[in-house]
Short mmCIF file of C-alpha atoms and ligand atoms in Angstrom, two decimals:
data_model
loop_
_atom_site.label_atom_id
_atom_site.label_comp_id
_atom_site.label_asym_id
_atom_site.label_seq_id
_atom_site.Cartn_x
_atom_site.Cartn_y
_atom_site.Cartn_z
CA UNK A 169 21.28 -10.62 26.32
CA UNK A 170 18.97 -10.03 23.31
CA UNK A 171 15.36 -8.45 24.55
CA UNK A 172 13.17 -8.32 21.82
CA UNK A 173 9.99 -6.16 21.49
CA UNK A 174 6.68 -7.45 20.40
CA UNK A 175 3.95 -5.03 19.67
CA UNK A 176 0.60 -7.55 19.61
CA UNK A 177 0.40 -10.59 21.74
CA UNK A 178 -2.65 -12.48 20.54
CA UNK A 179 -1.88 -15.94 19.11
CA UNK A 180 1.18 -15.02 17.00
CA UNK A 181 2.32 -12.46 19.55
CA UNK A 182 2.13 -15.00 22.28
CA UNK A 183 3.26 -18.12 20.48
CA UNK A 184 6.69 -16.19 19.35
CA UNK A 185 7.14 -14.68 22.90
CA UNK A 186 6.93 -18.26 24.11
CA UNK A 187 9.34 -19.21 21.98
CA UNK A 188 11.55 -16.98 22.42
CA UNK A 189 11.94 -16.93 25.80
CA UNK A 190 12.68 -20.98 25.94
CA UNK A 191 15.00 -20.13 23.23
CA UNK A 192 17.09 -17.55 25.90
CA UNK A 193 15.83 -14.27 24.68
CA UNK A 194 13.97 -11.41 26.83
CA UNK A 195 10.61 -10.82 25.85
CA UNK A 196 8.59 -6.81 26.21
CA UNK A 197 5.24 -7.91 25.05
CA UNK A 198 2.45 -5.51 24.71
CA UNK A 199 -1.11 -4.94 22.97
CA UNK A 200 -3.74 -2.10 22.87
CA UNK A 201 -5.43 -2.46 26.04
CA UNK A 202 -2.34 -2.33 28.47
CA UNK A 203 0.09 -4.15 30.27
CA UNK A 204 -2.12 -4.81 33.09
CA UNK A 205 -4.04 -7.12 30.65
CA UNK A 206 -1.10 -9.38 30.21
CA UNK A 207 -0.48 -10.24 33.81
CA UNK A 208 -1.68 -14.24 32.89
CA UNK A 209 0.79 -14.03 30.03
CA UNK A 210 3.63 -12.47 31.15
CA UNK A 211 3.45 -14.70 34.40
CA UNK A 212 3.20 -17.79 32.47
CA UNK A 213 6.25 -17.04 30.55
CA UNK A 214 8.13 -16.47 33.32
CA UNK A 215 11.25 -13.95 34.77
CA UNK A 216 12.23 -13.20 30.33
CA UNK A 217 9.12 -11.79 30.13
CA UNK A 218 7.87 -8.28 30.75
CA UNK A 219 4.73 -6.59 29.82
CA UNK A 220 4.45 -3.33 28.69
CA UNK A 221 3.10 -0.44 26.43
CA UNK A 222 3.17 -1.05 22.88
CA UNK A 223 6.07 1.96 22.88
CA UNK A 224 7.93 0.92 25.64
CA UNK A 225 7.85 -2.64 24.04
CA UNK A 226 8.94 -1.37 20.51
CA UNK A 227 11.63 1.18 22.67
CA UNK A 228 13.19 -2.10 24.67
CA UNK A 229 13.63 -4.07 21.75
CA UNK A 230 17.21 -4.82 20.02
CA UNK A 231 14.29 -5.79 17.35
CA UNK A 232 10.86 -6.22 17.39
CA UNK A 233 7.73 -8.32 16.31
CA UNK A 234 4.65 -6.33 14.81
CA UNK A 235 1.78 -8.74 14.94
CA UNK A 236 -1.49 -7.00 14.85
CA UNK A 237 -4.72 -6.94 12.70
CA UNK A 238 -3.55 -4.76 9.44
CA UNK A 239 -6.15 -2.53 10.30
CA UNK A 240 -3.87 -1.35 13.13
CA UNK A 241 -0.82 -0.65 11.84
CA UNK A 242 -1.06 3.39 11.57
CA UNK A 243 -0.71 2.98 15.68
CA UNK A 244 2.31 1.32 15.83
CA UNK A 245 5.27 2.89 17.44
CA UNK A 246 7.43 4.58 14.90
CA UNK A 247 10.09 6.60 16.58
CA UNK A 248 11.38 3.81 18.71
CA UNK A 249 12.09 1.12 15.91
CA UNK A 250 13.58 3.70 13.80
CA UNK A 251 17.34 1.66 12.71
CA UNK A 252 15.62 -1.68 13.96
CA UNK A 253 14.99 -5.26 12.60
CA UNK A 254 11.21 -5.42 12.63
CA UNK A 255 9.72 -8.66 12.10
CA UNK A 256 6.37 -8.34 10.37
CA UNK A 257 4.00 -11.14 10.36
CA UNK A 258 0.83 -9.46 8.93
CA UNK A 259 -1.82 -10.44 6.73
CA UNK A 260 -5.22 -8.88 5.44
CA UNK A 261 -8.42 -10.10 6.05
CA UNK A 262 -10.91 -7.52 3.93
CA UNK A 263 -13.31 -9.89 6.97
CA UNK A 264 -11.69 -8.14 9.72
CA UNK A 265 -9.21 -5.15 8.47
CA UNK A 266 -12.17 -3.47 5.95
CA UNK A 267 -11.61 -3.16 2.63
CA UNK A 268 -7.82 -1.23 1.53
CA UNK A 269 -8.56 -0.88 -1.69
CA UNK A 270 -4.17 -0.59 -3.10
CA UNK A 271 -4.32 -3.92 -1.27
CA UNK A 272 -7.10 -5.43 -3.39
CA UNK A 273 -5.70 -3.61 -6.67
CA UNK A 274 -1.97 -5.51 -6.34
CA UNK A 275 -0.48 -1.87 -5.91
CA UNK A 276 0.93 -2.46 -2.70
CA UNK A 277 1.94 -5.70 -0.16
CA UNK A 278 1.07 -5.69 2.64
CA UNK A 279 4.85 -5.84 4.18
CA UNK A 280 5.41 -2.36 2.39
CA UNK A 281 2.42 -1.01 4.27
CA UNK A 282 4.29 -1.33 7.55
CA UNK A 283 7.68 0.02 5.96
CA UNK A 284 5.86 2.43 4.57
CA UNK A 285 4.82 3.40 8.24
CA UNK A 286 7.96 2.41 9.68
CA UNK A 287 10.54 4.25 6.84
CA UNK A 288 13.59 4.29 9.30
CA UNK A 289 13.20 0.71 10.26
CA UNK A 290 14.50 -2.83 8.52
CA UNK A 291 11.20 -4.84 7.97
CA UNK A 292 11.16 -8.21 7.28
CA UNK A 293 8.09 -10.13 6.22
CA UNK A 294 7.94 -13.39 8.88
CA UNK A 295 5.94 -16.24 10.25
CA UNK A 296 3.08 -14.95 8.49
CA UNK A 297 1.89 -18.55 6.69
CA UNK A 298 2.43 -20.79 9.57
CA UNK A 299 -0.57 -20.88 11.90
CA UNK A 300 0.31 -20.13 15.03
CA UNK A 301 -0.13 -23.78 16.84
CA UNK A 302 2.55 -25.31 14.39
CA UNK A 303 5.20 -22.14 15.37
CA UNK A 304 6.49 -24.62 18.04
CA UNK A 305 5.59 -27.88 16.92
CA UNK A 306 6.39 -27.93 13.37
CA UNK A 307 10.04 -27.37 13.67
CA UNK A 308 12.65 -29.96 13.46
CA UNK A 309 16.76 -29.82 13.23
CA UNK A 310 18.45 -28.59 9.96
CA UNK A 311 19.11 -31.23 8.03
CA UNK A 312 15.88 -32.75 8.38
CA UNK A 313 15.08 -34.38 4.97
CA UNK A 314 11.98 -32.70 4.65
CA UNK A 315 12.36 -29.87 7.14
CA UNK A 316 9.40 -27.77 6.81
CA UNK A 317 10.61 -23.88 4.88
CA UNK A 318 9.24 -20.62 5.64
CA UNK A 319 9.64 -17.46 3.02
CA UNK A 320 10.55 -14.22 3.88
CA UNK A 321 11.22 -11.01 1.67
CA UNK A 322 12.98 -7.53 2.38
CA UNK A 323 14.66 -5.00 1.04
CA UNK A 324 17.75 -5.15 3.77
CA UNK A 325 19.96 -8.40 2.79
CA UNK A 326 21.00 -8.29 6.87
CA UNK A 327 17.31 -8.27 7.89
CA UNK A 328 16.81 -11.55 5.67
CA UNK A 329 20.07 -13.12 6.79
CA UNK A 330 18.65 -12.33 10.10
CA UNK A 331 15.34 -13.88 9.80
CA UNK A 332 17.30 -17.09 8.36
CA UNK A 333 19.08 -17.55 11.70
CA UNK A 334 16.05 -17.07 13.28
CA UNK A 335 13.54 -19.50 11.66
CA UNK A 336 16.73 -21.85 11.78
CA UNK A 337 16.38 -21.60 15.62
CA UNK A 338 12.90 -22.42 15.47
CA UNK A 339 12.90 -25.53 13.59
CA UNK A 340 12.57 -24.08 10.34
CA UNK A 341 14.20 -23.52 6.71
CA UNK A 342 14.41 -19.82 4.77
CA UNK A 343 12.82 -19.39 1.29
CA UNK A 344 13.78 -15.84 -0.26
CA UNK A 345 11.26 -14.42 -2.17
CA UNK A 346 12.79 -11.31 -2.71
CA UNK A 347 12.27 -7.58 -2.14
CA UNK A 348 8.94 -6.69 -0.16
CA UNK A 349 7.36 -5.42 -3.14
CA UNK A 350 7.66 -9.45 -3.74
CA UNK A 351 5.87 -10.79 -0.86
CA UNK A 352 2.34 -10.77 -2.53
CA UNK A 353 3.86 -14.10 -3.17
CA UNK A 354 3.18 -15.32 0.59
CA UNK A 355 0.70 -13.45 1.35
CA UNK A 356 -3.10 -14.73 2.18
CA UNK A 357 -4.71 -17.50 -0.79
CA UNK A 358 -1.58 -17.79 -2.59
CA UNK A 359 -0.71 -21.33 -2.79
CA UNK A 360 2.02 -21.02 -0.21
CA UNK A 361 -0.37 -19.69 2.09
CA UNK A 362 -0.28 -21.71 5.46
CA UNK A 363 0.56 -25.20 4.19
CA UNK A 364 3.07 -27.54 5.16
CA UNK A 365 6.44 -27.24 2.60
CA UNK A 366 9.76 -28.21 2.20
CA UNK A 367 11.79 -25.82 0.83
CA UNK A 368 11.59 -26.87 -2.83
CA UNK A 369 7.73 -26.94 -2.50
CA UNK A 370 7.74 -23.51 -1.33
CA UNK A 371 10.02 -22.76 -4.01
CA UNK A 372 7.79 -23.65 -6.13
CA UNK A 373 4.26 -22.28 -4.68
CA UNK A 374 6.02 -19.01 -4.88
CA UNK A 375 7.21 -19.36 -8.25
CA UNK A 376 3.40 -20.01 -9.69
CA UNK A 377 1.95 -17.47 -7.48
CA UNK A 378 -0.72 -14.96 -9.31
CA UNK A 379 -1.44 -11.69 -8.17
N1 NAP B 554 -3.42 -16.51 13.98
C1 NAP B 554 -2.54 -17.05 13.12
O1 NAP B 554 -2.35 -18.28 13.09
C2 NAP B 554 -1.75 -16.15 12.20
C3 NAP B 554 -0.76 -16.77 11.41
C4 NAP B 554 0.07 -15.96 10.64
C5 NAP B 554 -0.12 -14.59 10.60
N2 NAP B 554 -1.13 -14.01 11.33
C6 NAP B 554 -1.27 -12.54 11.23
O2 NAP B 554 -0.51 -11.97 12.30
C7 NAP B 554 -1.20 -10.84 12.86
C8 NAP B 554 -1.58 -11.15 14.30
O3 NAP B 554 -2.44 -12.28 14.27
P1 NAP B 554 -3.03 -12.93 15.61
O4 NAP B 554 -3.80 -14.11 15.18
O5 NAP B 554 -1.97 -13.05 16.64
O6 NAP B 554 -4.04 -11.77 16.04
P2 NAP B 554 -4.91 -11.70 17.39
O7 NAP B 554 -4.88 -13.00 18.09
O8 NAP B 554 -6.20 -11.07 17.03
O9 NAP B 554 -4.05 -10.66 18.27
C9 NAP B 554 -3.84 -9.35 17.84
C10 NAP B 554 -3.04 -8.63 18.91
O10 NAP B 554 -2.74 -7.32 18.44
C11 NAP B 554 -2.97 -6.42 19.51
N3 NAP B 554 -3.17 -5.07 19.03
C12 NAP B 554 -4.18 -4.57 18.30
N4 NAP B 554 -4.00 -3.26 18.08
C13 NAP B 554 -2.85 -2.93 18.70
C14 NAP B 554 -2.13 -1.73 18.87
N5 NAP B 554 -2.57 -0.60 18.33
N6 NAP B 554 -0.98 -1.75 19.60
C15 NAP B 554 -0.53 -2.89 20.16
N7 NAP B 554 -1.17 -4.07 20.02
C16 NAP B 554 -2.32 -4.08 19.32
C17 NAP B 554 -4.18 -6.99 20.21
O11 NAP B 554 -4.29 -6.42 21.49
P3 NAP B 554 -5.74 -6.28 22.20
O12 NAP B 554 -6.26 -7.67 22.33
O13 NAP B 554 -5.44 -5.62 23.49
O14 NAP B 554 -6.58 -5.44 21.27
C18 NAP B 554 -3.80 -8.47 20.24
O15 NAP B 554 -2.93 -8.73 21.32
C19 NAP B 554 -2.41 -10.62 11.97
O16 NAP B 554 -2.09 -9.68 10.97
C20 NAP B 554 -2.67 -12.00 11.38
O17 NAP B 554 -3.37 -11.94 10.15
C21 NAP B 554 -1.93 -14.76 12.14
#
């Protein structure tokens, strides 16, 4: 049995544990203000589904989910996903995160923020330009003609392999855009940003992506 931690559970963090858990995994969902807070949650998803601190969450997981405002990143556990698949679905909204000024300059993604925090663990950048109401709608069998493609990027060729299988299971094709350094591509107002795309059209988006 797989459990897998997830350290956030607004809409992402809730929408993957969800999935997950129809999909057969064990879920240890947390967020800042406590497990007691996720008694609704944890009861609608059912028996897979435990609630917890963000540390005991990120310490249960075979891998984990980090889906949080960017802003709070510094908190997450570090110790306990040291050596683990960590699936990061950030963005950063200047609106809501303040301004992080290597962000804005195109010194830095925002993927190798959280590596940077996390240097022990395998991030992988993922579900980060799909809104959350299409995670478990917008997914159809491979083979599809037309299937709707998702990119990741990492710097561990197992992580990416990983997320592959993954987004497979949820309905979706991979597009690889390379190391995280790379995943400016995908990230917020580039034109792959949170539309619907086949694989070649996310091919594509990426390709003529300025930073
Ligand atoms: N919404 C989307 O459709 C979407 C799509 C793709 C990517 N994203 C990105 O994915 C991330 C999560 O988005 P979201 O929409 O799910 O955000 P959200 O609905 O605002 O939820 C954020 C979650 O993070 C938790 N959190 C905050 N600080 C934490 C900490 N220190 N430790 C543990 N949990 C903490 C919050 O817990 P509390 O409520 O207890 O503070 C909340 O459960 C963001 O970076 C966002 O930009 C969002």
């Amino acid at each position: 049995m797989t459990t897998v931690g997830i350290i956030g559970a607004g809409h992402i963090g809730s929408t993957l544990a969800k999935g997950l858990v129809d999909r057969g995994y064990d879920v240890v969902i947390s967020n800042s203000r406590g497990p007691e807070t996720l008694a609704d949650l944890v009861a609608e998803l059912g028996p897979r589904a435990r609630a917890a601190t963000a540390d005991e969450a990120a310490a249960a997981g075979d891998w984990a989910i980090v889906t949080v405002p960017l802003k709070a990143l510094d908190a997450v556990p570090v110790a306990p996903l040291a050596g683990k698949i960590v699936v990061d679905t950030n963005n950063y909204y200047w609106e809501r995160d303040g301004r992080i000024a290597e962000l804005e300059a195109g010194q830095v993604t925002t993927s190798r923020m959280l590596q940077r925090h996390l240097p022990e663990s395998r991030v992988v950048k993922g579900f980060n330009h799909i809104m959350s109401g299409d995670i478990l709608t917008d997914g159809t069998p491979a083979g599809t003609v037309d299937r709707r493609a998702l990119a990741t990027s990492s710097d561990d060729a197992e992580a990416v392999e990983f997320i592959t299988a993954l987004y497979n299971q949820f309905g979706f094709d991979t597009v690889n855009a390379g190391p995280l350094d790379e995943s400016w591509r995908v990230e917020r107002d580039r034109p792959a940003y949170v539309v619907r795309q086949n694989a070649d059209e996310l091919e594509a988006n990426l390709a003529r992506a300025e930073r």
